GROMACS .gro file of C-alpha atoms in nm:
model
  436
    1UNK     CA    1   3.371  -1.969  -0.274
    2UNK     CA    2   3.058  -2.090  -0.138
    3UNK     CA    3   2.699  -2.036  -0.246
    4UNK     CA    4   2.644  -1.730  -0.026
    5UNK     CA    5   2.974  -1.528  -0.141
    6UNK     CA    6   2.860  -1.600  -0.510
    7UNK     CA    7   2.549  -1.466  -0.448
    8UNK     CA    8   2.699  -1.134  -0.330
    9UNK     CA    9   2.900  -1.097  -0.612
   10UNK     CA   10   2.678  -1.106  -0.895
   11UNK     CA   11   2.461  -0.910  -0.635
   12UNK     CA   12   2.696  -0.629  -0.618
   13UNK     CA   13   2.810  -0.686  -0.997
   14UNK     CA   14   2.423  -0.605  -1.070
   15UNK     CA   15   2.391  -0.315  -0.849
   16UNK     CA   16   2.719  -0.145  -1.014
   17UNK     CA   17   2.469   0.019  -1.287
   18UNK     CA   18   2.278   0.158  -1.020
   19UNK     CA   19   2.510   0.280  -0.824
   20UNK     CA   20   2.710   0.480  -1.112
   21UNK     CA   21   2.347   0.602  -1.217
   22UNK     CA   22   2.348   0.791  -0.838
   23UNK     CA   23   2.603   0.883  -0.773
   24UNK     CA   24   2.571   1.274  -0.797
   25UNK     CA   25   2.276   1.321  -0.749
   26UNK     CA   26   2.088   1.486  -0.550
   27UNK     CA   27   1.820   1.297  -0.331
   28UNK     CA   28   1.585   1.400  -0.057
   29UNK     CA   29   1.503   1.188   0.276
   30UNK     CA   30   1.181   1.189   0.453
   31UNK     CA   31   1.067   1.018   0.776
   32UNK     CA   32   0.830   1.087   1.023
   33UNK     CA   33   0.920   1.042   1.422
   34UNK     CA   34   0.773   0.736   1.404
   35UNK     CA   35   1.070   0.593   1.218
   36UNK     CA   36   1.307   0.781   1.403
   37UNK     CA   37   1.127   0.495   1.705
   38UNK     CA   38   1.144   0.188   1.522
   39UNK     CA   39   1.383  -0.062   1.585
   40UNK     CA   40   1.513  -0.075   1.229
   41UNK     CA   41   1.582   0.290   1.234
   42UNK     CA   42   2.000   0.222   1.316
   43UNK     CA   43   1.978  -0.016   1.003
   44UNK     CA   44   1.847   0.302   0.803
   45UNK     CA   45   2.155   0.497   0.969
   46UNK     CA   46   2.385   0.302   0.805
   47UNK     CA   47   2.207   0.266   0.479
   48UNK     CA   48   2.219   0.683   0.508
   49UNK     CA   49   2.579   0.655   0.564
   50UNK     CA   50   2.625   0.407   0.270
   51UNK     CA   51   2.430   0.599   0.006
   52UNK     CA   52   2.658   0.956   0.122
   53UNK     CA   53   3.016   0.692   0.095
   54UNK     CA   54   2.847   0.573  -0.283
   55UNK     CA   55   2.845   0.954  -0.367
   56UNK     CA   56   2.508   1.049  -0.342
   57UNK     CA   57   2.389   1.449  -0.235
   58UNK     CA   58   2.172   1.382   0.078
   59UNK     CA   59   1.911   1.609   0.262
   60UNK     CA   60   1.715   1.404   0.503
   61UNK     CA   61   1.417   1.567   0.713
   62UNK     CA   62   1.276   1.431   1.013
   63UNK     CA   63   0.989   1.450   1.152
   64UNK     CA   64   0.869   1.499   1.519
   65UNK     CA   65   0.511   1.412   1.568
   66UNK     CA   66   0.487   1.127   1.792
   67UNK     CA   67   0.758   1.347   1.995
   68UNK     CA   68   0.564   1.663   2.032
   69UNK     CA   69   0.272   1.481   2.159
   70UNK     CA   70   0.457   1.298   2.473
   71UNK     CA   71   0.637   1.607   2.513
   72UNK     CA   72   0.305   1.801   2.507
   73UNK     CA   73   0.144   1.545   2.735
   74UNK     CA   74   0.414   1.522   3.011
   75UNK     CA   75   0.402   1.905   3.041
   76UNK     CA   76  -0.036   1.891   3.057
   77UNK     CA   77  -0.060   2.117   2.799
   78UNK     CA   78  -0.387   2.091   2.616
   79UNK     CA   79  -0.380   1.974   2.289
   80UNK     CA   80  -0.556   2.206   1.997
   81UNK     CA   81  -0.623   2.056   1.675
   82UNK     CA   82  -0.856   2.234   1.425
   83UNK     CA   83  -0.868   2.073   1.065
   84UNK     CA   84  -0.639   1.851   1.080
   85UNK     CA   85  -0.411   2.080   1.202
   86UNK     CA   86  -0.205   2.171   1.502
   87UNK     CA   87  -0.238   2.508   1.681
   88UNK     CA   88   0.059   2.634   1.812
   89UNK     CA   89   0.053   2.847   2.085
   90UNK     CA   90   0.348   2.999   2.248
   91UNK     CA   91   0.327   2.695   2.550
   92UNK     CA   92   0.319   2.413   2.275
   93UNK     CA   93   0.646   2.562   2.090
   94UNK     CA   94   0.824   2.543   2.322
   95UNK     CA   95   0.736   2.214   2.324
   96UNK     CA   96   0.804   2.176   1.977
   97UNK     CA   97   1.148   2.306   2.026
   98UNK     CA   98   1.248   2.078   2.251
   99UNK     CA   99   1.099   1.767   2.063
  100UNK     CA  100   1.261   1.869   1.709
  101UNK     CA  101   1.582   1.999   1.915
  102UNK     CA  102   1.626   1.665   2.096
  103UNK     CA  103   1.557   1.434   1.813
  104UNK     CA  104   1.790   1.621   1.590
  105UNK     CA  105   2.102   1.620   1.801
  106UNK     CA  106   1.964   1.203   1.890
  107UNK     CA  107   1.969   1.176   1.437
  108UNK     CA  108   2.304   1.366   1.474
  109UNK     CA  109   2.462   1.170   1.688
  110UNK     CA  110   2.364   0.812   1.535
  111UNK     CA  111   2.545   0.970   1.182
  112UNK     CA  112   2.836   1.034   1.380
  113UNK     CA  113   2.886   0.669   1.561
  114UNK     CA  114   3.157   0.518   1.380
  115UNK     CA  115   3.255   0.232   1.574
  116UNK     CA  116   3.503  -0.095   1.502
  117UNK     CA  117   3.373  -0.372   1.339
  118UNK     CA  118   3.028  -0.108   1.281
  119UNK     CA  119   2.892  -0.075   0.944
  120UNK     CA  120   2.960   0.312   0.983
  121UNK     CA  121   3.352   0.252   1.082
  122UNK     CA  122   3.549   0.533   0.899
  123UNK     CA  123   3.251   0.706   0.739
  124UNK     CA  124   3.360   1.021   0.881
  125UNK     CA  125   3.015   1.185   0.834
  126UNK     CA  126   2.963   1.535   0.816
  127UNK     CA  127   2.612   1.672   0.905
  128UNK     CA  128   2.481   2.025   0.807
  129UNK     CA  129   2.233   2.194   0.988
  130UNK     CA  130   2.119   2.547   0.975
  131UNK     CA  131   1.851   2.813   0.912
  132UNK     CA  132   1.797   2.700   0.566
  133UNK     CA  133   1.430   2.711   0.593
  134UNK     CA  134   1.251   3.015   0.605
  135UNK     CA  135   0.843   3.004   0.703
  136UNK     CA  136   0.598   3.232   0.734
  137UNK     CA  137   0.306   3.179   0.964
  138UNK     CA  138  -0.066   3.025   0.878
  139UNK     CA  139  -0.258   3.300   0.961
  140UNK     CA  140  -0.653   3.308   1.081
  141UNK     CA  141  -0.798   3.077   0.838
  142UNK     CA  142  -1.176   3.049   0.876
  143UNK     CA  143  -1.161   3.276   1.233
  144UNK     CA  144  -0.878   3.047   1.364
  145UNK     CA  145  -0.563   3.183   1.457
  146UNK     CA  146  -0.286   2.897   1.424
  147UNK     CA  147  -0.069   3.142   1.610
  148UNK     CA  148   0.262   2.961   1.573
  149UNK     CA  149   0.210   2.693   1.282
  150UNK     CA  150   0.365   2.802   0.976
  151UNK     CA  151   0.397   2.714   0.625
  152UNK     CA  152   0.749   2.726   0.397
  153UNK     CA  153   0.826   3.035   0.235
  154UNK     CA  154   1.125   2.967   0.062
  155UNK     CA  155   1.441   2.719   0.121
  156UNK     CA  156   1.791   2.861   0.088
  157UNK     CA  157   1.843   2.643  -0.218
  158UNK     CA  158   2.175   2.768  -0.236
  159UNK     CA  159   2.263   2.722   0.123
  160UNK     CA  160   2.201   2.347   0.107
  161UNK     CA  161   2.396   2.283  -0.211
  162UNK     CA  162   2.730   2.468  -0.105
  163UNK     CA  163   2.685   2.220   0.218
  164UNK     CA  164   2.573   1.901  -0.001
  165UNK     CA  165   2.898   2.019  -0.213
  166UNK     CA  166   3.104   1.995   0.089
  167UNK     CA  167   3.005   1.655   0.119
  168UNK     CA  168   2.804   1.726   0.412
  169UNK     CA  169   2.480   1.543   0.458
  170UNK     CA  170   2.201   1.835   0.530
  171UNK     CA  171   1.957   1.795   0.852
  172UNK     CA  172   1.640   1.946   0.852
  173UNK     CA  173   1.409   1.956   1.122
  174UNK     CA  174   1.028   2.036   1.097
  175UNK     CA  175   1.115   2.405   1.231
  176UNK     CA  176   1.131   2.788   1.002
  177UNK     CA  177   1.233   3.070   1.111
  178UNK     CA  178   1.081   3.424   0.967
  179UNK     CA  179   1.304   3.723   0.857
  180UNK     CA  180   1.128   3.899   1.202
  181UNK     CA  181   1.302   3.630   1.428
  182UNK     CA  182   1.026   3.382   1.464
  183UNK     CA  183   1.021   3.043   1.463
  184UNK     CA  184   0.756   2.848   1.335
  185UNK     CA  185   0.617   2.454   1.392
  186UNK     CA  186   0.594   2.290   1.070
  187UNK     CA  187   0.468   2.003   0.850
  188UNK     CA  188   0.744   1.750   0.793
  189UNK     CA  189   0.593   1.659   0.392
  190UNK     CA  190   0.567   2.079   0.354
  191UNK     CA  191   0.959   2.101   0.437
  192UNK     CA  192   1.034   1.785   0.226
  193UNK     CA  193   0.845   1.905  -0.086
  194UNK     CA  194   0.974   2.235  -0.112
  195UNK     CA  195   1.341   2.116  -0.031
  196UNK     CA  196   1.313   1.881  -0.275
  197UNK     CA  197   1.117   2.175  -0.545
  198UNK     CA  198   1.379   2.433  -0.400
  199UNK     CA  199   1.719   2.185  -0.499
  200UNK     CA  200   1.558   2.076  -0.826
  201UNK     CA  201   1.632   1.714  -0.654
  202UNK     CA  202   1.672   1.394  -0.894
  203UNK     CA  203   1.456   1.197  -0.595
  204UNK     CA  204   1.198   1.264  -0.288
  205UNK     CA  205   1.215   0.921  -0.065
  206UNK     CA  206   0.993   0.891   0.167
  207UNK     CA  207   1.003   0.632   0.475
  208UNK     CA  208   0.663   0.494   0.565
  209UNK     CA  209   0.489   0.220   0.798
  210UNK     CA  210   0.383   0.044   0.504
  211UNK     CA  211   0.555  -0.148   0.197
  212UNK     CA  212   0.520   0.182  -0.040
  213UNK     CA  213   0.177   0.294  -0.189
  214UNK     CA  214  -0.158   0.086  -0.108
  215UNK     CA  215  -0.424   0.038  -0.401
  216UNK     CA  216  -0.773   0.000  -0.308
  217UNK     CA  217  -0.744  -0.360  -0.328
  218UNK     CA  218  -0.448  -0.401  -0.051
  219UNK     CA  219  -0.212  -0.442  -0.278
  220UNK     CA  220   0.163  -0.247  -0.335
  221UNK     CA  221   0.188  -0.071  -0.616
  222UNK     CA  222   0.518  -0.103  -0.754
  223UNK     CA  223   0.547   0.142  -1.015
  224UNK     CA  224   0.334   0.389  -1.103
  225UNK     CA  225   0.254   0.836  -1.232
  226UNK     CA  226   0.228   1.102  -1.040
  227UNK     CA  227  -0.113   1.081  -1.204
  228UNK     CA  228  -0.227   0.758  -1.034
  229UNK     CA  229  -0.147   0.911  -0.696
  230UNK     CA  230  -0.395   1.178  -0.754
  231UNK     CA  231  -0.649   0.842  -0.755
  232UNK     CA  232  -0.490   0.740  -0.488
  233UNK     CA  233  -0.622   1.074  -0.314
  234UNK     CA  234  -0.925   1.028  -0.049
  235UNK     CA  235  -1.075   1.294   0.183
  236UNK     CA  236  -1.171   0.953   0.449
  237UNK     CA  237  -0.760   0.888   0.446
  238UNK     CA  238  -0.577   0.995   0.781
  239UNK     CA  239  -0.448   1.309   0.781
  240UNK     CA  240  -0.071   1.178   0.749
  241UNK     CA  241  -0.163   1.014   0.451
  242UNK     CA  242  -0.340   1.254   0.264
  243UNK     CA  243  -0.001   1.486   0.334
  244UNK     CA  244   0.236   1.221   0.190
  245UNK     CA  245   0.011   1.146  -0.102
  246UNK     CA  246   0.000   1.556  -0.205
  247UNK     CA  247   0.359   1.623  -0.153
  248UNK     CA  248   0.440   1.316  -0.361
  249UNK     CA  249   0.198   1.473  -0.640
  250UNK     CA  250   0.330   1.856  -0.564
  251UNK     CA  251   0.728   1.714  -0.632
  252UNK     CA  252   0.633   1.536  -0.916
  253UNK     CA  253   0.441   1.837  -1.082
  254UNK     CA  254   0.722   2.041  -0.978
  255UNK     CA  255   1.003   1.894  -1.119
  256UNK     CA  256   1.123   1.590  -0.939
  257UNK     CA  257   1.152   1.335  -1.130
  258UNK     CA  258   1.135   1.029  -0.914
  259UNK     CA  259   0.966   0.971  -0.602
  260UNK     CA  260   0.985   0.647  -0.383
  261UNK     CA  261   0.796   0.513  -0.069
  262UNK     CA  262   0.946   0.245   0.168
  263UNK     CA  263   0.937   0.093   0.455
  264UNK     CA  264   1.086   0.196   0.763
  265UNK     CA  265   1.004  -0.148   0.942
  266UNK     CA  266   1.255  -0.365   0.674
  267UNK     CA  267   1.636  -0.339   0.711
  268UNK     CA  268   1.683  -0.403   0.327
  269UNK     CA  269   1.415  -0.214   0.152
  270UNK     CA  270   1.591   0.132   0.104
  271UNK     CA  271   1.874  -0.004  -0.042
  272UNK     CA  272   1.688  -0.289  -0.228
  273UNK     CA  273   1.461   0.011  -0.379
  274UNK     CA  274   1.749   0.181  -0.535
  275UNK     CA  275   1.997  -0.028  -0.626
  276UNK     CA  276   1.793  -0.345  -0.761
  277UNK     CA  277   1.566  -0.370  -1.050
  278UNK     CA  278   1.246  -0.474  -0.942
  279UNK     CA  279   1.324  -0.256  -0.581
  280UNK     CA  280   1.155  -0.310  -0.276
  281UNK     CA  281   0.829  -0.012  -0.223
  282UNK     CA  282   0.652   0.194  -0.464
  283UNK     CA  283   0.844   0.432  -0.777
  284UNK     CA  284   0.654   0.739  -0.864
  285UNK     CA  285   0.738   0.892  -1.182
  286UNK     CA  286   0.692   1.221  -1.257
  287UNK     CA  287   0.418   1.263  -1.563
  288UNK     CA  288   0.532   1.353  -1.909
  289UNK     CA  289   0.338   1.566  -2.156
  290UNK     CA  290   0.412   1.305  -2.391
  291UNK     CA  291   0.195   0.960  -2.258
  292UNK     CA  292   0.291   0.611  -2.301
  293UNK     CA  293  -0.044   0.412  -2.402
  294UNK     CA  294  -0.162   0.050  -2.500
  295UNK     CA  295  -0.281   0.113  -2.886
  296UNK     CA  296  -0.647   0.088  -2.937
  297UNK     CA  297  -0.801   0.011  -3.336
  298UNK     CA  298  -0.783   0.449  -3.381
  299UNK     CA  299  -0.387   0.400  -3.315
  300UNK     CA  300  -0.376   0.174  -3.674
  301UNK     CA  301  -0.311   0.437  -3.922
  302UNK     CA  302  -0.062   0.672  -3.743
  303UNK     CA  303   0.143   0.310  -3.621
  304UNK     CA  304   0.156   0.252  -4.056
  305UNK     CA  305   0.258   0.601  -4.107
  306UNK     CA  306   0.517   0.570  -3.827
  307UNK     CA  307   0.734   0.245  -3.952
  308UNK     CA  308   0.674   0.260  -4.303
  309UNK     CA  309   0.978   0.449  -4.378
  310UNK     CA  310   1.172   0.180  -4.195
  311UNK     CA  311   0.972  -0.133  -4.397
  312UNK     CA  312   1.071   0.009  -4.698
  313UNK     CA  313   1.420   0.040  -4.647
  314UNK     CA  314   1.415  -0.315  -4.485
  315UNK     CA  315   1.490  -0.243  -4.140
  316UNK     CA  316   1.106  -0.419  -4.029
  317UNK     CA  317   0.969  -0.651  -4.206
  318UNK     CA  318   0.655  -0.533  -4.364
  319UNK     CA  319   0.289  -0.565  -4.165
  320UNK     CA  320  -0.060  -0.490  -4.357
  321UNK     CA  321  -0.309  -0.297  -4.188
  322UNK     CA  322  -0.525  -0.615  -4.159
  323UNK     CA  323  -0.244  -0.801  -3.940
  324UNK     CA  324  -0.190  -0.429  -3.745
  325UNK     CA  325  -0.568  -0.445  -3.655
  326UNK     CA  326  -0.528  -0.831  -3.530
  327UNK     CA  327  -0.212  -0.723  -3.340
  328UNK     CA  328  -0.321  -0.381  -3.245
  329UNK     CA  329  -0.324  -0.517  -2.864
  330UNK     CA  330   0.043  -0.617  -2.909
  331UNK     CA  331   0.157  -0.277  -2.881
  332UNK     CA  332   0.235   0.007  -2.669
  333UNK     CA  333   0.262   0.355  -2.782
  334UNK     CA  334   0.399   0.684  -2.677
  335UNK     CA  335   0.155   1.011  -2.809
  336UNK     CA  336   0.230   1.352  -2.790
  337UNK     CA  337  -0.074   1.565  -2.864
  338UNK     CA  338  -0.257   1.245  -3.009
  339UNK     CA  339   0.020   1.203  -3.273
  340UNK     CA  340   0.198   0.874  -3.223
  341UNK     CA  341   0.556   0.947  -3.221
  342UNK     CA  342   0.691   0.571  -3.120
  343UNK     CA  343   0.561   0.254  -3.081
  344UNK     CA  344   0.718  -0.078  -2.978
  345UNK     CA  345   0.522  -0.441  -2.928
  346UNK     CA  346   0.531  -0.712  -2.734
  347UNK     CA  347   0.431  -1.109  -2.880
  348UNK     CA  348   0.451  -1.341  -2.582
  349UNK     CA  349   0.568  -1.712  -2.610
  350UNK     CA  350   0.378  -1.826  -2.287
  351UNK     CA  351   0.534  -2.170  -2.277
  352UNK     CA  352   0.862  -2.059  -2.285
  353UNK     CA  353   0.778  -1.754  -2.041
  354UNK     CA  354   0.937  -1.567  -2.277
  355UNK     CA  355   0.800  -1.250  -2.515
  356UNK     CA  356   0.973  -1.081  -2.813
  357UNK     CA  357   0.989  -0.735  -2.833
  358UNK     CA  358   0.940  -0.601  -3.191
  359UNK     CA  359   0.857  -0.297  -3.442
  360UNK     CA  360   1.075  -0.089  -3.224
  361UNK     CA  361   1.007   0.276  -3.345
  362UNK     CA  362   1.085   0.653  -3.284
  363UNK     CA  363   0.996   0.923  -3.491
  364UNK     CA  364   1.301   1.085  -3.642
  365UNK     CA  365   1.275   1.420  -3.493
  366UNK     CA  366   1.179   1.230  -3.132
  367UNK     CA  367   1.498   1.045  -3.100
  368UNK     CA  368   1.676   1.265  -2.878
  369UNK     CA  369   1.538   1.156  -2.542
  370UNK     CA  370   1.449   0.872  -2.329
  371UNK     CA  371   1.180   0.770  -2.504
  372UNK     CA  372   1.306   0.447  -2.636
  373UNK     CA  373   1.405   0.356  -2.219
  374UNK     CA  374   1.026   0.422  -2.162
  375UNK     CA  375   0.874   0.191  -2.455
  376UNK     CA  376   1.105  -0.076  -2.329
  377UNK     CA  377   1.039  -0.001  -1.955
  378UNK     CA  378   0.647  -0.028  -2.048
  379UNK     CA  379   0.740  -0.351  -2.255
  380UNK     CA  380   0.888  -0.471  -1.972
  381UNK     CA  381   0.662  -0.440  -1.750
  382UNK     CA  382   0.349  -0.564  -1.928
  383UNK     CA  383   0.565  -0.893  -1.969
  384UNK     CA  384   0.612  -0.909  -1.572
  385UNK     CA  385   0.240  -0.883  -1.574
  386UNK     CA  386   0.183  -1.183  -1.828
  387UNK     CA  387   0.429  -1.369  -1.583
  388UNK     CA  388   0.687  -1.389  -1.846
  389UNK     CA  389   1.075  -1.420  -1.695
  390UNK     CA  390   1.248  -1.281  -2.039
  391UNK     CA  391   1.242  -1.057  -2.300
  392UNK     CA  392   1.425  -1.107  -2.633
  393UNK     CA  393   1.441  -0.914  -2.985
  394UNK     CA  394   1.573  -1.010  -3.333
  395UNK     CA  395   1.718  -0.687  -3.490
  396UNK     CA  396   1.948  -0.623  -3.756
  397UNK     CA  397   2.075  -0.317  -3.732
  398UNK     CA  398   2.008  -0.179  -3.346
  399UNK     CA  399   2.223  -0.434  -3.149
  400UNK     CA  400   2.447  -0.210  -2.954
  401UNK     CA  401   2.095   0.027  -2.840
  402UNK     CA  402   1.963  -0.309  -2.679
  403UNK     CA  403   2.282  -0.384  -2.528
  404UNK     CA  404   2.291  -0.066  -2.343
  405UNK     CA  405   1.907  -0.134  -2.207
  406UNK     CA  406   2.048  -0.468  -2.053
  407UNK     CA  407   1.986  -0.717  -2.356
  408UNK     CA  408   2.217  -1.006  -2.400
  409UNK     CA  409   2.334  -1.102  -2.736
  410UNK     CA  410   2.236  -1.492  -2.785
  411UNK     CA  411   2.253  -1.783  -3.029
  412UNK     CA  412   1.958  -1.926  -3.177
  413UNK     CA  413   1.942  -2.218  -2.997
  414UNK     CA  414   1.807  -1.966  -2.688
  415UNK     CA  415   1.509  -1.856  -2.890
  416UNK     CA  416   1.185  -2.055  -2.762
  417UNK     CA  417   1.136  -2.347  -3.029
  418UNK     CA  418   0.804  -2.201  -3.195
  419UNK     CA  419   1.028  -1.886  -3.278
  420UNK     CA  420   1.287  -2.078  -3.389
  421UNK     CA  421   1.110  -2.288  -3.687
  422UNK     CA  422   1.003  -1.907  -3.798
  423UNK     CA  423   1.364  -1.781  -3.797
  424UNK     CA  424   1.441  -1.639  -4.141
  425UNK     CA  425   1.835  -1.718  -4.215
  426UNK     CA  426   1.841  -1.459  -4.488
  427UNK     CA  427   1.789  -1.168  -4.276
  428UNK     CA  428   2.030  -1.330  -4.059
  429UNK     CA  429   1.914  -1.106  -3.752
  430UNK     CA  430   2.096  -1.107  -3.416
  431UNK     CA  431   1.934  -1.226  -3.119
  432UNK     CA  432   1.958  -1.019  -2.780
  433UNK     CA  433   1.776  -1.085  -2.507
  434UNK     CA  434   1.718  -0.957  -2.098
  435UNK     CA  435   1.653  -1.166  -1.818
  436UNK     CA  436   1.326  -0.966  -1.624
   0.00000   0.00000   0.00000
């Protein structure tokens, strides 16, 4: 086996995790009609019809922007735009129905090719399409009548799920349709939002031009909560990108409890996003009441009040408040209501780009959740950010917990050598430790 087939095996050995973790569930596709253009977009076709063969529930909705506005053009129809928005008068619908029409049958027919020697051969897709979205219209906002631009009143939650059940991949155009027999030209983020708010949906992807979310510094953002977007949020942004950045925040306020943005342009970042650790765009979690904090001095006395139970019966080994305050910096806590209910810390070994997690701790009524996949995931990450490439923890009693977060029992000899002169042989702890 040469170098290359090795590398797909442990690549695909690595991505088996991820891959049991989705399948099931329920995840929501959006991309403008600017993907829908690219040259990369038959790459995301077969990614689509990957993800559906791996057992994942999709609903994908397209937009149709870029298409309305040739299809407005080439018919010399003037173009009415007032706040950002598009007025739709009976001339441009139509115009709109033939866009969204004709790039929905085009999205139709590219799940359906199943070719020899294709990476969709024997797929056997089934798409869903339907009047699952119901809109109402804008109105007269501010004296302006938006005539035919509409909003989403409700999604046929239960419509989509018998289909998705099926194992039917749902299509949803930028289009509603009112209980009067109306159809109405909509926003491709409002129909992606509430789908994703209506199904109670385990993810909202979104496809975008760039990498995933932009700081202010022109950098990606890799990971971050729903409450960074709102930072993210400026009135000088385009108009596109002021709608992705609010439905991302609406989802996540509303229940969805991952959000991602890619990049249309790369042929490997969808899958690379979800079924890789570091992925490939931005991961938006959804905020918890409960927040995950570097400890500050004030954090002292509710971290000694927190692991003392465990010092005594010999679980930790025992800290003063005078080394706590020295160390405070080492550690990350999780506070609900200003009580700390866990903690965990992190002591780097620089030259040995490696870090030991320690003083692993979760309130006894508290240990129910995830929390314990969050401290580590924080760990984690604040060790990617010191440059480290590996984590490691000496525990006597909590061996088979670290295994399941990806930790590697190990023999001494792997610890860095500093760590290893301070080994005590009468605890006789158990070394784990996860590659980053």
């Amino acid at each position: 086996m040469n170098n290359s087939d090795q590398n797909y095996v442990k690549w695909f050995r690595n991505a088996a995790p991820y891959i049991n973790a989705h399948r099931g569930k329920t995840v929501v596709l959006m991309f403008g009609g600017e993907a829908v253009l690219h040259p990369n977009f038959a790459n995301i076709i077969h990614d689509i019809s990957l993800l559906r063969s791996l057992g994942v529930k999709l609903v994908i909705v397209h937009g149709a922007r870029p298409q309305i506005e040739d299809r407005i053009a080439g018919r010399g129809i003037e173009r009415h735009i007032e706040n950002n928005i598009r007025i739709t008068d009976a001339e441009t619908l139509v115009a709109v129905k033939d866009a969204t029409g004709s790039l929905r049958l085009h999205i139709e027919a590219l799940l359906t090719t199943g070719l020899v020697n294709s990476p969709m051969h024997g797929s056997q897709i089934r798409v869903s399409t339907g009047n699952f979205v119901i809109a109402k219209p804008m109105g007269v906002r501010d004296g302006i009548d938006y005539k035919y631009t509409g909003s989403v009143r409700r999604v046929d939650a239960a419509g989509i799920n018998m289909q998705l059940d099926y194992g039917s991949i749902v299509l949803l155009s930028p289009i509603g349709y009112s209980p009067t027999g109306e159809v109405f030209n909509l926003a491709l983020e409002d129909v992606a939002t509430q789908t994703a708010i209506a199904l109670k949906a385990d993810k909202l992807i979104a496809l975008t031009e760039d990498d995933g979310l932009i700081d202010e510094d022109g950098q990606l953002i890799r990971s971050c909560s729903v409450r960074t977007v709102k930072t993210l949020l400026d009135e000088k942004d385009c108009h596109v990108r002021q709608l992705l950045l609010r439905s991302i925040i609406q989802s996540g306020e509303n229940g969805v409890e991952r959000c991602h943005c890619v990049s249309y342009q790369s042929d490997t970042a969808l899958l690379q996003e979800l079924f890789t650790r570091d992925g490939a765009g931005t991961l938006i979690a959804k905020d918890h009441k409960e927040q995950v904090a570097v400890a500050t001095i004030d954090d002292v006395a509710g971290i000694l009040e927190l692991i003392q139970p465990l010092e005594e019966e010999g679980v930790l080994v025992k800290r003063s408040r005078e080394l706590l305050e020295v160390e405070i910096d080492r550690f990350t806590v999780i506070k609900k209501e200003d009580v700390i209910i866990a903690c965990a810390a992190l002591y780097p070994y620089p030259e040995a780009h490696s870090g030991e997690v320690a003083c692993v701790v979760i309130h006894p009524d508290y240990r129910n959740g995830n929390r314990g996949e969050r401290l580590i995931a924080a760990i984690e990450a604040k060790a990617k950010q010191l440059g480290l490439t590996n984590v490691f923890v000496l525990t006597t009693v909590s061996g088979h917990w670290f295994i399941e977060q990806g930790f590697v029992e190990q023999s001494i000899d792997k610890l860095p050598e500093s760590k290893k002169q301070m080994y005590n042989f009468q605890r006789k702890s158990k070394i784990f430790i996860k590659q980053l």
